[in-house]
JSON list of C-alpha atoms in Angstrom, two decimals:
[
{"chain": "A", "resi": 3, "resn": "MET", "atom": "CA", "xyz": [-0.38, -24.86, 26.54]},
{"chain": "A", "resi": 4, "resn": "SER", "atom": "CA", "xyz": [-3.27, -23.23, 28.34]},
{"chain": "A", "resi": 5, "resn": "GLU", "atom": "CA", "xyz": [-6.49, -22.30, 26.60]},
{"chain": "A", "resi": 6, "resn": "VAL", "atom": "CA", "xyz": [-5.69, -18.59, 26.84]},
{"chain": "A", "resi": 7, "resn": "ALA", "atom": "CA", "xyz": [-2.30, -19.09, 25.21]},
{"chain": "A", "resi": 8, "resn": "THR", "atom": "CA", "xyz": [-3.86, -21.21, 22.46]},
{"chain": "A", "resi": 9, "resn": "VAL", "atom": "CA", "xyz": [-6.47, -18.56, 21.70]},
{"chain": "A", "resi": 10, "resn": "ALA", "atom": "CA", "xyz": [-3.88, -15.77, 21.81]},
{"chain": "A", "resi": 11, "resn": "THR", "atom": "CA", "xyz": [-1.62, -17.70, 19.44]},
{"chain": "A", "resi": 12, "resn": "GLY", "atom": "CA", "xyz": [-4.53, -18.29, 17.07]},
{"chain": "A", "resi": 13, "resn": "TRP", "atom": "CA", "xyz": [-5.49, -14.61, 17.05]},
{"chain": "A", "resi": 14, "resn": "GLY", "atom": "CA", "xyz": [-1.86, -13.59, 16.57]},
{"chain": "A", "resi": 15, "resn": "LEU", "atom": "CA", "xyz": [-1.35, -15.93, 13.62]},
{"chain": "A", "resi": 16, "resn": "THR", "atom": "CA", "xyz": [-4.63, -14.79, 12.09]},
{"chain": "A", "resi": 17, "resn": "PHE", "atom": "CA", "xyz": [-3.63, -11.14, 12.44]},
{"chain": "A", "resi": 18, "resn": "VAL", "atom": "CA", "xyz": [-0.25, -11.79, 10.81]},
{"chain": "A", "resi": 19, "resn": "ALA", "atom": "CA", "xyz": [-1.87, -13.70, 7.94]},
{"chain": "A", "resi": 20, "resn": "VAL", "atom": "CA", "xyz": [-4.48, -10.98, 7.30]},
{"chain": "A", "resi": 21, "resn": "ALA", "atom": "CA", "xyz": [-1.91, -8.18, 7.50]},
{"chain": "A", "resi": 22, "resn": "THR", "atom": "CA", "xyz": [0.44, -9.98, 5.11]},
{"chain": "A", "resi": 23, "resn": "TYR", "atom": "CA", "xyz": [-2.37, -10.62, 2.64]},
{"chain": "A", "resi": 24, "resn": "SER", "atom": "CA", "xyz": [-3.50, -6.99, 2.87]},
{"chain": "A", "resi": 25, "resn": "LEU", "atom": "CA", "xyz": [-0.01, -5.72, 2.09]},
{"chain": "A", "resi": 26, "resn": "TRP", "atom": "CA", "xyz": [0.23, -8.13, -0.86]},
{"chain": "A", "resi": 27, "resn": "VAL", "atom": "CA", "xyz": [-3.12, -6.93, -2.24]},
{"chain": "A", "resi": 28, "resn": "VAL", "atom": "CA", "xyz": [-2.07, -3.26, -1.96]},
{"chain": "A", "resi": 29, "resn": "ARG", "atom": "CA", "xyz": [1.29, -3.88, -3.64]},
{"chain": "A", "resi": 30, "resn": "ARG", "atom": "CA", "xyz": [-0.34, -5.97, -6.39]},
{"chain": "A", "resi": 31, "resn": "GLY", "atom": "CA", "xyz": [-2.93, -3.25, -6.99]},
{"chain": "A", "resi": 32, "resn": "ARG", "atom": "CA", "xyz": [-0.24, -0.60, -7.32]},
{"chain": "A", "resi": 33, "resn": "THR", "atom": "CA", "xyz": [1.70, -2.78, -9.75]},
{"chain": "A", "resi": 34, "resn": "ILE", "atom": "CA", "xyz": [-1.37, -3.38, -11.91]},
{"chain": "A", "resi": 35, "resn": "GLY", "atom": "CA", "xyz": [-2.24, 0.32, -11.75]},
{"chain": "A", "resi": 36, "resn": "ARG", "atom": "CA", "xyz": [1.25, 1.25, -12.96]},
{"chain": "A", "resi": 37, "resn": "GLU", "atom": "CA", "xyz": [1.04, -1.27, -15.79]},
{"chain": "A", "resi": 38, "resn": "LEU", "atom": "CA", "xyz": [-2.30, 0.18, -16.90]},
{"chain": "A", "resi": 39, "resn": "GLY", "atom": "CA", "xyz": [-1.20, 3.78, -16.37]},
{"chain": "A", "resi": 40, "resn": "ILE", "atom": "CA", "xyz": [-3.86, 4.58, -13.79]},
{"chain": "A", "resi": 41, "resn": "GLY", "atom": "CA", "xyz": [-3.39, 5.95, -10.30]},
{"chain": "A", "resi": 42, "resn": "ASP", "atom": "CA", "xyz": [-0.17, 7.76, -11.17]},
{"chain": "A", "resi": 43, "resn": "VAL", "atom": "CA", "xyz": [1.57, 8.80, -7.97]},
{"chain": "A", "resi": 44, "resn": "GLY", "atom": "CA", "xyz": [3.75, 11.40, -9.69]},
{"chain": "A", "resi": 45, "resn": "SER", "atom": "CA", "xyz": [3.65, 15.09, -8.94]},
{"chain": "A", "resi": 46, "resn": "THR", "atom": "CA", "xyz": [0.29, 16.80, -9.01]},
{"chain": "A", "resi": 47, "resn": "ASP", "atom": "CA", "xyz": [-0.60, 19.89, -11.05]},
{"chain": "A", "resi": 48, "resn": "PHE", "atom": "CA", "xyz": [-0.24, 22.00, -7.90]},
{"chain": "A", "resi": 49, "resn": "GLN", "atom": "CA", "xyz": [3.28, 20.74, -7.33]},
{"chain": "A", "resi": 50, "resn": "ARG", "atom": "CA", "xyz": [4.20, 21.41, -10.97]},
{"chain": "A", "resi": 51, "resn": "ASP", "atom": "CA", "xyz": [2.79, 24.95, -10.71]},
{"chain": "A", "resi": 52, "resn": "ALA", "atom": "CA", "xyz": [4.78, 25.60, -7.56]},
{"chain": "A", "resi": 53, "resn": "ASP", "atom": "CA", "xyz": [8.03, 24.30, -9.04]},
{"chain": "A", "resi": 54, "resn": "PRO", "atom": "CA", "xyz": [10.36, 27.31, -9.46]},
{"chain": "A", "resi": 55, "resn": "ARG", "atom": "CA", "xyz": [12.27, 25.61, -12.29]},
{"chain": "A", "resi": 56, "resn": "THR", "atom": "CA", "xyz": [9.23, 25.88, -14.57]},
{"chain": "A", "resi": 57, "resn": "ASP", "atom": "CA", "xyz": [8.89, 29.68, -14.23]},
{"chain": "A", "resi": 58, "resn": "PRO", "atom": "CA", "xyz": [9.85, 31.61, -17.39]}
]
């Protein structure tokens, strides 16, 4: 394998490892947030106000 291919392979593997770890961290953070009840991604107050089913 040439030096260029070796370096490209190294950078590619590093990118994949960092991206995978980043996704794991985000998913783990969301799971912990849900368990603690913080960072709720449900509907916002604006969405609830705009919901026609809630009008009297």
